CSV table of C-alpha atoms and ligand atoms in Angstrom, one decimal:
chain,number,residue,atom,x,y,z
E,18,MET,CA,91.1,146.0,107.6
E,19,THR,CA,93.8,143.9,109.1
E,20,THR,CA,95.9,141.8,106.6
E,21,THR,CA,98.4,139.3,107.8
E,22,SER,CA,100.4,136.8,105.7
E,23,SER,CA,101.7,133.2,106.0
E,24,GLN,CA,103.6,131.0,103.7
E,25,VAL,CA,101.0,128.3,104.1
E,26,ALA,CA,97.6,128.4,105.6
E,27,VAL,CA,95.8,125.2,106.7
E,28,ILE,CA,92.1,125.2,107.0
E,29,GLY,CA,90.7,122.8,109.6
E,30,GLY,CA,92.1,121.7,113.0
E,31,GLY,CA,91.2,118.0,112.8
E,32,ILE,CA,93.9,115.4,112.6
E,33,GLY,CA,94.5,116.2,108.9
E,34,GLY,CA,95.1,119.8,109.5
E,35,LEU,CA,97.1,119.4,112.7
E,36,ALA,CA,99.4,116.8,111.1
E,37,ALA,CA,99.9,118.9,108.0
E,38,ALA,CA,100.8,122.0,110.1
E,39,HIS,CA,103.0,120.0,112.3
E,40,ARG,CA,105.0,118.6,109.4
E,41,LEU,CA,105.3,122.0,107.7
E,42,ALA,CA,106.2,123.9,110.8
E,43,ARG,CA,108.9,121.3,111.6
E,44,HIS,CA,110.3,121.8,108.2
E,45,GLY,CA,110.7,125.5,109.0
E,46,VAL,CA,107.6,126.7,107.0
E,47,GLN,CA,105.7,129.7,108.3
E,48,VAL,CA,102.3,128.1,108.8
E,49,THR,CA,99.0,129.3,110.2
E,50,LEU,CA,96.2,126.8,111.1
E,51,LEU,CA,92.7,128.0,111.2
E,52,GLU,CA,90.0,126.1,113.0
E,53,ALA,CA,86.3,127.2,112.9
E,54,GLY,CA,85.4,125.5,116.3
E,55,ASP,CA,86.5,126.5,119.8
E,56,GLN,CA,88.4,123.2,120.1
E,57,LEU,CA,90.9,121.3,117.9
E,58,GLY,CA,90.4,117.6,117.0
E,59,GLY,CA,87.7,117.7,114.3
E,60,LEU,CA,85.8,114.4,114.6
E,61,GLY,CA,88.3,113.3,117.2
E,62,THR,CA,87.5,116.3,119.5
E,63,PHE,CA,86.4,115.9,123.1
E,64,PHE,CA,84.2,117.0,126.0
E,65,PRO,CA,84.8,117.2,129.7
E,66,TYR,CA,83.6,114.5,131.9
E,67,ARG,CA,84.5,114.7,135.6
E,68,ASP,CA,88.2,115.7,135.7
E,69,ARG,CA,88.9,114.3,132.2
E,70,TRP,CA,88.4,114.7,128.6
E,71,VAL,CA,86.5,112.2,126.5
E,72,GLU,CA,86.1,111.8,122.7
E,73,ARG,CA,82.7,112.8,121.3
E,74,PHE,CA,83.0,109.9,118.9
E,75,TYR,CA,84.6,106.6,119.9
E,76,HIS,CA,88.1,106.2,118.6
E,77,CYS,CA,90.8,103.6,118.7
E,78,VAL,CA,94.2,102.8,117.1
E,79,MET,CA,94.7,99.6,115.1
E,80,PRO,CA,98.2,97.9,115.0
E,81,THR,CA,98.2,98.5,111.2
E,82,ASP,CA,98.0,102.3,111.6
E,83,SER,CA,101.6,102.7,110.7
E,84,ASP,CA,101.5,106.4,109.5
E,85,LEU,CA,99.8,107.5,112.7
E,86,LEU,CA,102.1,105.5,114.9
E,87,ARG,CA,105.1,107.1,113.1
E,88,LEU,CA,103.6,110.5,113.9
E,89,LEU,CA,103.1,109.6,117.5
E,90,ALA,CA,106.7,108.5,117.7
E,91,GLU,CA,107.8,112.0,116.3
E,92,LEU,CA,105.7,113.5,119.1
E,93,GLY,CA,107.4,111.3,121.7
E,94,LEU,CA,104.1,109.5,122.3
E,95,GLU,CA,105.0,106.1,120.9
E,96,ASP,CA,104.7,104.5,124.3
E,97,SER,CA,101.5,106.1,125.2
E,98,VAL,CA,99.2,103.7,123.3
E,99,ARG,CA,97.9,100.9,125.5
E,100,TRP,CA,97.1,97.8,123.4
E,101,ARG,CA,94.5,95.3,124.6
E,102,LYS,CA,92.8,92.3,123.0
E,103,THR,CA,89.1,93.0,122.6
E,104,THR,CA,86.2,90.9,121.6
E,105,MET,CA,83.0,91.3,119.4
E,106,GLY,CA,79.4,90.7,120.1
E,107,MET,CA,76.2,90.7,118.1
E,108,VAL,CA,72.6,91.5,119.0
E,109,VAL,CA,70.1,90.1,116.5
E,110,ASP,CA,66.3,90.4,117.1
E,111,GLY,CA,67.1,91.5,120.7
E,112,ARG,CA,69.1,88.3,121.5
E,113,ARG,CA,72.8,88.7,122.3
E,114,HIS,CA,75.5,86.5,120.8
E,115,ARG,CA,79.2,86.2,121.1
E,116,PHE,CA,81.0,86.6,117.8
E,117,ASN,CA,84.7,85.8,118.1
E,118,SER,CA,85.6,82.2,117.6
E,119,ALA,CA,84.6,79.3,115.5
E,120,LEU,CA,82.6,78.0,118.4
E,121,ASP,CA,80.7,81.2,118.7
E,122,LEU,CA,79.9,81.0,115.0
E,123,LEU,CA,78.7,77.4,115.2
E,124,ARG,CA,76.4,78.6,118.0
E,125,PHE,CA,75.1,81.6,116.1
E,126,THR,CA,71.5,80.7,115.7
E,127,PRO,CA,70.4,83.6,113.5
E,128,LEU,CA,72.0,81.7,110.6
E,129,ARG,CA,71.3,78.1,109.6
E,130,PHE,CA,73.8,75.4,110.3
E,131,HIS,CA,75.2,75.2,106.8
E,132,GLU,CA,75.2,78.9,106.5
E,133,ARG,CA,77.4,79.2,109.6
E,134,VAL,CA,79.9,76.7,108.1
E,135,ARG,CA,79.9,78.6,104.8
E,136,PHE,CA,80.2,81.9,106.6
E,137,GLY,CA,83.3,80.7,108.6
E,138,ALA,CA,85.0,79.4,105.5
E,139,VAL,CA,84.3,82.3,103.2
E,140,SER,CA,85.4,84.8,106.0
E,141,LEU,CA,88.7,83.0,106.4
E,142,LEU,CA,89.4,83.3,102.7
E,143,LEU,CA,87.7,86.7,102.0
E,144,ARG,CA,90.9,88.8,101.7
E,145,ARG,CA,92.5,86.3,99.5
E,146,LEU,CA,89.4,86.0,97.3
E,147,GLY,CA,89.6,89.7,96.7
E,148,ARG,CA,93.3,89.9,95.7
E,149,GLY,CA,93.8,90.7,92.1
E,150,ARG,CA,90.2,91.4,91.4
E,151,ASP,CA,88.9,94.9,90.3
E,152,LEU,CA,86.8,95.3,93.5
E,153,ASP,CA,86.5,99.1,92.9
E,154,THR,CA,84.0,98.4,90.1
E,155,LEU,CA,82.2,95.5,91.8
E,156,ARG,CA,79.1,96.3,94.0
E,157,THR,CA,79.6,95.0,97.6
E,158,GLU,CA,76.3,93.3,97.5
E,159,ASP,CA,77.2,91.4,94.4
E,160,TRP,CA,80.5,90.4,95.8
E,161,LEU,CA,79.2,89.2,99.3
E,162,ARG,CA,75.8,87.7,98.1
E,163,GLY,CA,77.8,85.6,95.6
E,164,LEU,CA,80.2,84.4,98.2
E,165,TYR,CA,78.1,84.0,101.3
E,166,GLY,CA,74.6,83.3,99.7
E,167,ARG,CA,71.4,85.4,99.7
E,168,ARG,CA,70.2,84.8,103.2
E,169,VAL,CA,73.5,85.8,104.8
E,170,TRP,CA,73.6,88.9,102.8
E,171,GLU,CA,70.0,89.9,103.6
E,172,GLU,CA,69.9,88.8,107.3
E,173,LEU,CA,73.5,89.9,108.3
E,174,PHE,CA,75.4,92.1,105.9
E,175,ALA,CA,72.7,94.3,104.5
E,176,PRO,CA,71.5,95.6,108.0
E,177,MET,CA,75.1,95.5,109.5
E,178,PHE,CA,76.9,97.5,106.8
E,179,GLY,CA,73.7,99.2,105.6
E,180,SER,CA,73.9,101.0,108.9
E,181,LYS,CA,77.1,102.6,107.9
E,182,PHE,CA,76.1,103.7,104.4
E,183,GLY,CA,72.4,103.7,104.5
E,184,SER,CA,70.4,102.0,101.7
E,185,SER,CA,73.2,102.5,99.2
E,186,PHE,CA,75.5,100.2,101.0
E,187,GLY,CA,75.0,97.5,98.3
E,188,ASP,CA,76.3,99.9,95.7
E,189,VAL,CA,79.5,100.9,97.6
E,190,PRO,CA,82.6,99.3,95.9
E,191,ALA,CA,83.6,96.0,97.4
E,192,LEU,CA,87.1,97.5,97.6
E,193,TYR,CA,86.0,99.5,100.7
E,194,LEU,CA,85.1,96.5,102.6
E,195,TRP,CA,88.2,94.6,101.5
E,196,GLN,CA,90.4,97.5,102.7
E,197,ARG,CA,88.7,97.6,105.9
E,198,LEU,CA,89.2,94.0,106.5
E,199,GLY,CA,92.9,94.7,105.9
E,200,ARG,CA,93.1,97.4,108.5
E,201,GLU,CA,91.2,95.3,111.0
E,202,ARG,CA,93.0,92.0,110.1
E,203,ASN,CA,94.2,91.7,113.7
E,204,VAL,CA,90.7,92.5,114.9
E,205,ALA,CA,91.2,91.5,118.4
E,206,THR,CA,94.0,94.0,119.3
E,207,ARG,CA,93.2,97.7,119.6
E,208,GLY,CA,94.9,100.6,121.1
E,209,TYR,CA,94.0,103.8,123.0
E,210,PRO,CA,96.4,106.6,124.0
E,211,VAL,CA,96.9,107.4,127.7
E,212,GLY,CA,95.2,110.7,128.3
E,213,GLY,CA,92.9,110.1,125.3
E,214,TYR,CA,93.0,111.6,121.9
E,215,LYS,CA,93.3,115.1,123.4
E,216,ALA,CA,96.8,114.1,124.5
E,217,ILE,CA,97.7,113.7,120.8
E,218,ILE,CA,95.9,116.9,119.8
E,219,ASP,CA,97.7,118.9,122.6
E,220,ALA,CA,101.1,117.5,121.5
E,221,LEU,CA,100.5,118.5,117.9
E,222,ARG,CA,99.5,122.0,118.9
E,223,ALA,CA,102.5,122.3,121.1
E,224,SER,CA,104.8,121.0,118.3
E,225,ILE,CA,103.4,123.4,115.8
E,226,GLU,CA,103.8,126.4,118.1
E,227,ASP,CA,107.2,125.4,119.3
E,228,ALA,CA,108.4,125.4,115.7
E,229,GLY,CA,107.0,128.9,115.2
E,230,GLY,CA,103.7,128.1,113.6
E,231,THR,CA,100.3,129.6,114.6
E,232,VAL,CA,97.2,127.8,115.7
E,233,ARG,CA,94.0,129.6,115.9
E,234,THR,CA,90.6,128.3,117.2
E,235,SER,CA,87.2,130.0,116.7
E,236,ALA,CA,88.6,131.2,113.4
E,237,PRO,CA,86.3,130.1,110.6
E,238,VAL,CA,87.5,130.9,107.1
E,239,ARG,CA,84.4,132.6,105.5
E,240,ARG,CA,85.7,133.2,102.1
E,241,LEU,CA,88.5,131.7,100.1
E,242,ARG,CA,90.1,133.0,96.9
E,243,SER,CA,93.0,131.2,95.3
E,244,THR,CA,94.9,132.0,92.1
E,245,PRO,CA,98.2,130.6,90.6
E,246,ASP,CA,100.0,133.5,92.5
E,247,GLY,CA,98.6,133.0,95.9
E,248,SER,CA,95.5,132.8,98.1
E,249,SER,CA,93.5,135.0,100.4
E,250,LEU,CA,91.3,133.9,103.2
E,251,THR,CA,88.8,136.1,104.7
E,252,LEU,CA,88.2,135.3,108.4
E,253,SER,CA,85.9,138.1,109.4
E,254,ASP,CA,84.9,141.4,107.7
E,255,GLY,CA,88.0,143.1,109.3
E,256,GLU,CA,90.6,140.3,108.8
E,257,VAL,CA,92.3,138.7,105.8
E,258,LEU,CA,95.1,136.3,105.8
E,259,ASP,CA,97.2,136.1,102.5
E,260,ALA,CA,99.0,132.7,102.0
E,261,GLY,CA,101.4,131.5,99.4
E,262,GLN,CA,99.7,128.1,99.4
E,263,VAL,CA,96.7,126.6,101.2
E,264,ILE,CA,95.8,123.2,102.3
E,265,SER,CA,92.1,122.6,102.9
E,266,THR,CA,91.0,119.6,105.1
E,267,VAL,CA,87.3,120.5,105.3
E,268,PRO,CA,84.8,118.3,103.6
E,269,LEU,CA,84.2,119.3,100.0
E,270,PRO,CA,80.6,120.5,100.4
E,271,MET,CA,81.9,122.9,103.2
E,272,LEU,CA,84.7,124.1,101.0
E,273,ARG,CA,82.3,124.8,98.3
E,274,ARG,CA,80.4,127.2,100.5
E,275,ILE,CA,83.5,129.3,101.3
E,276,ALA,CA,85.0,129.4,97.8
E,277,ASP,CA,84.6,132.5,95.9
E,278,GLU,CA,82.9,132.3,92.5
E,279,GLU,CA,86.0,131.8,90.6
E,280,LEU,CA,87.5,129.2,92.8
E,281,ALA,CA,84.1,127.3,93.0
E,282,SER,CA,84.2,126.9,89.2
E,283,LEU,CA,87.6,125.2,89.5
E,284,LEU,CA,86.7,122.9,92.4
E,285,PRO,CA,86.2,119.1,91.7
E,286,ARG,CA,82.8,118.4,90.1
E,287,THR,CA,82.5,115.1,91.8
E,288,GLU,CA,79.0,115.0,93.4
E,289,LEU,CA,79.4,113.0,96.6
E,290,SER,CA,76.7,112.4,99.2
E,291,TYR,CA,78.1,112.2,102.7
E,292,GLN,CA,77.1,110.2,105.7
E,293,GLY,CA,76.8,112.0,109.1
E,294,VAL,CA,76.6,110.3,112.5
E,295,VAL,CA,74.7,110.6,115.8
E,296,THR,CA,76.4,109.0,118.8
E,297,GLY,CA,75.2,108.6,122.4
E,298,ALA,CA,77.9,108.4,125.0
E,299,PHE,CA,76.6,106.6,128.2
E,300,PHE,CA,78.5,106.7,131.4
E,301,LEU,CA,77.5,103.7,133.4
E,302,ARG,CA,78.1,102.3,136.8
E,303,ARG,CA,78.5,98.8,135.5
E,304,PRO,CA,80.0,97.1,132.4
E,305,LEU,CA,77.4,96.2,129.7
E,306,THR,CA,78.6,93.8,127.0
E,307,GLY,CA,82.2,93.3,127.8
E,308,HIS,CA,82.8,93.5,123.9
E,309,TYR,CA,84.4,96.5,122.2
E,310,TRP,CA,82.0,96.3,119.3
E,311,THR,CA,78.5,94.9,119.1
E,312,PRO,CA,76.4,95.5,116.0
E,313,VAL,CA,72.7,95.7,116.9
E,314,LEU,CA,70.3,94.3,114.2
E,315,ARG,CA,66.6,94.3,113.9
E,316,SER,CA,66.2,95.1,117.6
E,317,ASP,CA,63.8,98.1,117.6
E,318,THR,CA,66.6,100.5,118.4
E,319,GLY,CA,67.3,103.8,116.8
E,320,PHE,CA,71.0,102.9,117.0
E,321,ASP,CA,72.8,100.3,115.1
E,322,GLY,CA,75.6,99.3,117.3
E,323,VAL,CA,77.2,99.5,120.7
E,324,VAL,CA,80.9,100.3,121.4
E,325,GLU,CA,82.0,99.6,125.0
E,326,MET,CA,85.0,101.9,125.1
E,327,SER,CA,85.9,100.9,128.6
E,328,ALA,CA,86.3,97.2,127.5
E,329,LEU,CA,89.4,98.7,125.7
E,330,THR,CA,90.5,101.4,128.0
E,331,GLY,CA,89.4,100.0,131.4
E,332,PRO,CA,87.0,102.1,133.6
E,333,GLU,CA,90.0,103.8,135.1
E,334,ALA,CA,90.2,106.0,132.0
E,335,TYR,CA,86.8,107.6,133.1
E,336,GLY,CA,87.3,107.7,136.8
E,337,GLY,CA,85.8,104.3,137.4
E,338,ALA,CA,82.7,104.8,135.0
E,339,HIS,CA,82.1,102.3,132.1
E,340,LEU,CA,81.8,104.3,128.9
E,341,VAL,CA,79.5,102.8,126.2
E,342,TYR,CA,78.8,104.6,122.9
E,343,VAL,CA,75.7,103.8,120.8
E,344,MET,CA,75.7,105.1,117.2
E,345,ARG,CA,73.8,105.6,113.9
E,346,TYR,CA,75.3,106.8,110.8
E,347,THR,CA,72.8,108.9,108.9
E,348,ASP,CA,72.2,111.7,106.4
E,349,ARG,CA,72.4,115.1,107.9
E,350,GLY,CA,69.0,115.8,106.3
E,351,SER,CA,67.3,112.8,108.2
E,352,ARG,CA,64.7,113.2,110.9
E,353,LEU,CA,67.0,111.6,113.5
E,354,TYR,CA,69.7,114.2,112.7
E,355,ALA,CA,67.2,117.0,113.2
E,356,ARG,CA,66.0,115.7,116.6
E,357,ASP,CA,66.8,117.5,119.7
E,358,VAL,CA,69.8,115.9,121.6
E,359,GLU,CA,67.8,115.5,124.8
E,360,ASP,CA,65.1,113.8,123.0
E,361,ILE,CA,67.6,111.4,121.4
E,362,ALA,CA,69.2,110.8,124.7
E,363,ALA,CA,65.9,109.8,126.4
E,364,ARG,CA,64.8,107.5,123.6
E,365,TRP,CA,68.2,105.8,123.3
E,366,THR,CA,68.4,105.4,127.1
E,367,ALA,CA,65.0,103.5,127.1
E,368,GLN,CA,66.0,101.5,124.1
E,369,LEU,CA,69.4,100.5,125.6
E,370,ARG,CA,67.6,99.5,128.9
E,371,ASN,CA,65.1,97.4,126.9
E,372,LEU,CA,68.0,95.6,125.2
E,373,PHE,CA,69.9,95.1,128.5
E,374,PRO,CA,67.2,94.9,131.1
E,375,GLU,CA,69.8,94.3,133.9
E,376,LEU,CA,70.7,98.0,133.4
E,377,THR,CA,68.7,100.0,136.2
E,378,PRO,CA,68.1,103.7,135.9
E,379,GLU,CA,70.6,104.2,138.7
E,380,ASP,CA,73.3,102.6,136.6
E,381,VAL,CA,73.0,105.3,134.0
E,382,GLU,CA,75.1,108.2,135.4
E,383,GLU,CA,75.2,110.5,132.4
E,384,VAL,CA,74.2,110.5,128.8
E,385,ARG,CA,75.7,112.9,126.1
E,386,VAL,CA,74.6,112.9,122.5
E,387,PHE,CA,76.7,114.4,119.7
E,388,LYS,CA,76.2,114.8,115.9
E,389,ALA,CA,78.6,115.3,113.0
E,390,PRO,CA,77.2,116.2,109.6
E,391,PHE,CA,80.1,115.0,107.4
E,392,VAL,CA,81.9,111.8,108.4
E,393,GLU,CA,82.7,110.4,104.9
E,394,PRO,CA,81.4,110.2,101.5
E,395,VAL,CA,79.3,107.2,100.3
E,396,TYR,CA,81.9,106.2,97.7
E,397,PRO,CA,80.4,105.4,94.4
E,398,LEU,CA,81.4,102.5,92.1
E,399,GLY,CA,84.5,103.1,90.2
E,400,TYR,CA,85.6,105.9,92.6
E,401,LEU,CA,89.3,105.2,92.1
E,402,ALA,CA,89.1,106.7,88.7
E,403,ARG,CA,86.7,109.5,89.8
E,404,ARG,CA,88.4,110.5,93.0
E,405,PRO,CA,89.2,114.2,92.9
E,406,PRO,CA,92.9,115.1,92.8
E,407,THR,CA,94.5,116.9,95.7
E,408,THR,CA,95.5,119.6,93.4
E,409,VAL,CA,93.1,122.3,92.0
E,410,ASP,CA,94.4,123.6,88.7
E,411,GLY,CA,94.8,127.3,88.4
E,412,THR,CA,95.2,127.8,92.1
E,413,THR,CA,97.6,127.4,95.0
E,414,LEU,CA,95.2,125.3,96.9
E,415,ARG,CA,95.5,121.6,97.9
E,416,LEU,CA,92.9,119.3,99.2
E,417,ALA,CA,93.3,116.7,101.8
E,418,THR,CA,89.8,115.5,102.9
E,419,THR,CA,88.0,112.1,103.6
E,420,ALA,CA,87.0,112.1,99.9
E,421,HIS,CA,90.8,111.7,99.0
E,422,VAL,CA,91.7,108.9,101.4
E,423,TYR,CA,89.9,106.2,99.5
E,424,PRO,CA,90.5,103.2,99.1
E,425,ASP,CA,92.0,103.6,102.7
E,426,VAL,CA,89.4,103.5,105.4
E,427,THR,CA,88.6,106.9,106.9
E,428,SER,CA,90.7,107.1,109.9
E,429,TRP,CA,93.3,109.2,111.7
E,430,ASN,CA,95.8,107.0,110.2
E,431,SER,CA,94.5,107.7,106.5
E,432,SER,CA,94.3,111.4,107.2
E,433,VAL,CA,98.0,111.4,108.3
E,434,LYS,CA,99.1,109.3,105.3
E,435,LEU,CA,97.3,111.7,102.9
E,436,VAL,CA,98.7,114.9,104.4
E,437,ASN,CA,102.2,113.5,104.4
E,438,ASP,CA,101.9,113.2,100.7
E,439,VAL,CA,100.2,116.6,100.2
E,440,THR,CA,102.7,118.5,102.4
E,441,ASP,CA,105.6,116.9,100.4
E,442,ARG,CA,104.2,118.7,97.3
E,443,VAL,CA,103.6,121.9,99.2
E,444,LEU,CA,107.4,121.8,100.4
E,445,ASP,CA,108.4,121.2,96.8
E,446,ARG,CA,106.9,124.5,95.9
E,447,ILE,CA,108.6,126.5,98.5
E,448,PRO,CA,111.8,127.9,97.3
E,449,THR,CA,114.7,127.2,99.7
E,450,GLY,CA,116.0,130.2,101.6
E,451,THR,CA,112.6,131.9,101.8
E,452,SER,CA,111.5,130.6,105.1
E,453,PRO,CA,112.5,132.3,108.3
E,454,ARG,CA,114.1,129.1,109.6
E,455,SER,CA,116.5,126.8,107.7
E,456,ARG,CA,114.4,124.0,106.2
E,457,PRO,CA,115.5,120.4,106.1
E,458,ARG,CA,114.9,118.7,102.8
E,459,SER,CA,111.6,117.0,102.4
E,460,GLY,CA,111.6,113.6,104.3
E,461,GLY,CA,114.3,114.9,106.7
E,462,ARG,CA,113.5,114.1,110.2
E,463,PRO,CA,111.7,117.0,112.0
E,464,THR,CA,112.9,117.9,115.5
E,465,ARG,CA,110.9,116.6,118.5
E,466,PRO,CA,108.7,119.1,120.2
E,467,ARG,CA,109.7,120.1,123.7
E,468,THR,CA,106.6,119.5,125.6
E,469,ALA,CA,102.9,118.9,125.1
E,470,ARG,CA,101.1,122.0,126.5
E,471,GLY,CA,97.4,122.3,127.2
E,472,ALA,CA,95.2,123.2,124.4
E,473,GLY,CA,91.5,123.4,123.8
I,3,FAD,C1,81.7,107.8,115.1
I,3,FAD,C2,83.1,107.8,114.6
I,3,FAD,C3,84.0,106.9,114.9
I,3,FAD,C4,85.3,106.9,114.4
I,3,FAD,N1,86.2,106.0,114.9
I,3,FAD,C5,87.6,106.1,114.4
I,3,FAD,C6,88.5,105.1,115.0
I,3,FAD,O1,88.1,104.3,115.8
I,3,FAD,N2,89.8,105.3,114.6
I,3,FAD,C7,90.1,106.3,113.7
I,3,FAD,O2,91.4,106.4,113.4
I,3,FAD,N3,89.2,107.1,113.1
I,3,FAD,C8,87.9,107.0,113.5
I,3,FAD,N4,87.0,107.9,112.9
I,3,FAD,C9,87.4,108.7,111.7
I,3,FAD,C10,88.2,109.9,112.1
I,3,FAD,O3,87.6,110.7,113.1
I,3,FAD,C11,88.2,110.8,110.8
I,3,FAD,O4,88.6,110.0,109.7
I,3,FAD,C12,89.3,111.9,111.0
I,3,FAD,O5,89.1,112.6,112.3
I,3,FAD,C13,89.2,112.9,109.8
I,3,FAD,O6,90.0,113.9,110.1
I,3,FAD,P1,90.1,115.3,109.2
I,3,FAD,O7,91.1,116.2,109.9
I,3,FAD,O8,90.4,114.8,107.8
I,3,FAD,O9,88.6,115.9,109.2
I,3,FAD,P2,87.8,116.5,110.4
I,3,FAD,O10,88.1,115.8,111.7
I,3,FAD,O11,86.4,116.5,110.0
I,3,FAD,O12,88.4,118.0,110.5
I,3,FAD,C14,88.0,119.0,109.7
I,3,FAD,C15,88.0,120.4,110.6
I,3,FAD,O13,87.7,121.5,109.7
I,3,FAD,C16,87.1,122.4,110.5
I,3,FAD,N5,86.3,123.4,109.6
I,3,FAD,C17,85.3,123.3,108.8
I,3,FAD,N6,85.0,124.3,108.1
I,3,FAD,C18,85.8,125.3,108.4
I,3,FAD,C19,86.1,126.6,108.1
I,3,FAD,N7,85.4,127.2,107.2
I,3,FAD,N8,87.2,127.2,108.6
I,3,FAD,C20,88.1,126.6,109.5
I,3,FAD,N9,87.9,125.3,109.8
I,3,FAD,C21,86.8,124.6,109.4
I,3,FAD,C22,86.1,121.6,111.3
I,3,FAD,O14,85.6,122.3,112.4
I,3,FAD,C23,87.0,120.4,111.7
I,3,FAD,O15,87.6,120.6,112.9
I,3,FAD,C24,85.7,107.9,113.4
I,3,FAD,C25,84.8,108.8,113.1
I,3,FAD,C26,83.5,108.9,113.7
I,3,FAD,C27,82.6,109.9,113.3
């Protein structure tokens, strides 16, 4: 059996794991990152299309993503984000509407005239109306139904936000929506990095390796043992990694599966159900909606929304093709999730063409379908008080997962913010003088990596 050791092991090579390993390595800590898949990036990972790399799941940066933007600056990528004003559409009962200005709202026929006026007024005040209220223990349905009225809830919000959290959306704390409105308060402006998210992932890998850290793909952790004295990670029957401390970024149900019996008994008891997602990426020969985001309500489609990525990036990002994602958030045990990807691609292509009859079969160049089983928990009421801590008593394990970012919205930004905090605590427990390189004090500015080298 081979046994290696590392001061800190990081489980998971999504943005959380990469940002954690980058920060530790830049502080002189001997760090090893282990990713189960053959590519880094987690939910932000990519696939090849022509001569470029495209995200499996649509991603954009918001101007309010300050922690992520700070990380990009550290990587020398601060100028790589291209910002653009984007617009929003809405499809209801198969009919398309614009949904951006007061005039659009006044013309929005799915609502009655007085409902449109109330909708506009309440939406303008919504963030202010939530301030100072205990929204964590208030059901979203109770909050929105009270403010907007029964019909707006039933006709618009229930199907729209229900598509994200399934039938329990009404029960999700109103705080989630309030925070989301805060992140998207400048809803028109979004950003996308030149070279796509892979450019950020590659730069993080290069930074970790330049600072002496190790990044391994196709290295699933199969067993994890953690005591107050250290942790041990079994990678395969023949390989074990001993680590002084461990940061796990994998969703809690997956962590439970790899924890040994003793650790499993110490893990947070919070029972959370998670939403997964199915997306279809359509490469088209023509633009579709012109809007970045278009929720699709009651229109006989298996998907709930359309994101036209090329409305943000321009078709040049995809060699001239227009990239449109359609998506449905769903439980990993659902019938849709179990369906074959080719079957989903065929059904969703037919449905998209039904919705947009101007789209000819020749306009659809390529369709790819992707699934992810754990996107984020369906946060229960009062989750602030029940949120599991990032420490696990009696171990050297720390947790930094989407179950911990609440009330922040699940995003690259919130993962970076979370791991900044978790790595601070990890650094505090590393005695100075024990690392092979001199370690700047926590919060010290890490050195900039030399170059971003190819990764995959
Ligand atoms: C459809 C969709 C759209 C989104 N849009 C945006 C957006 O526009 N902007 C934005 O900022 N965010 C967006 N997000 C959210 C964002 O992708 C996530 O919040 C973020 O990627 C979470 O990162 P993470 O590192 O915490 O987890 P993950 O990305 O889930 O990473 C966890 C990693 O752990 C690995 N792993 C699991 N088990 C093991 C094991 N046993 N051993 C080793 N490794 C293991 C997994 O393979 C994975 O790579 C979107 C997500 C989805 C699904």
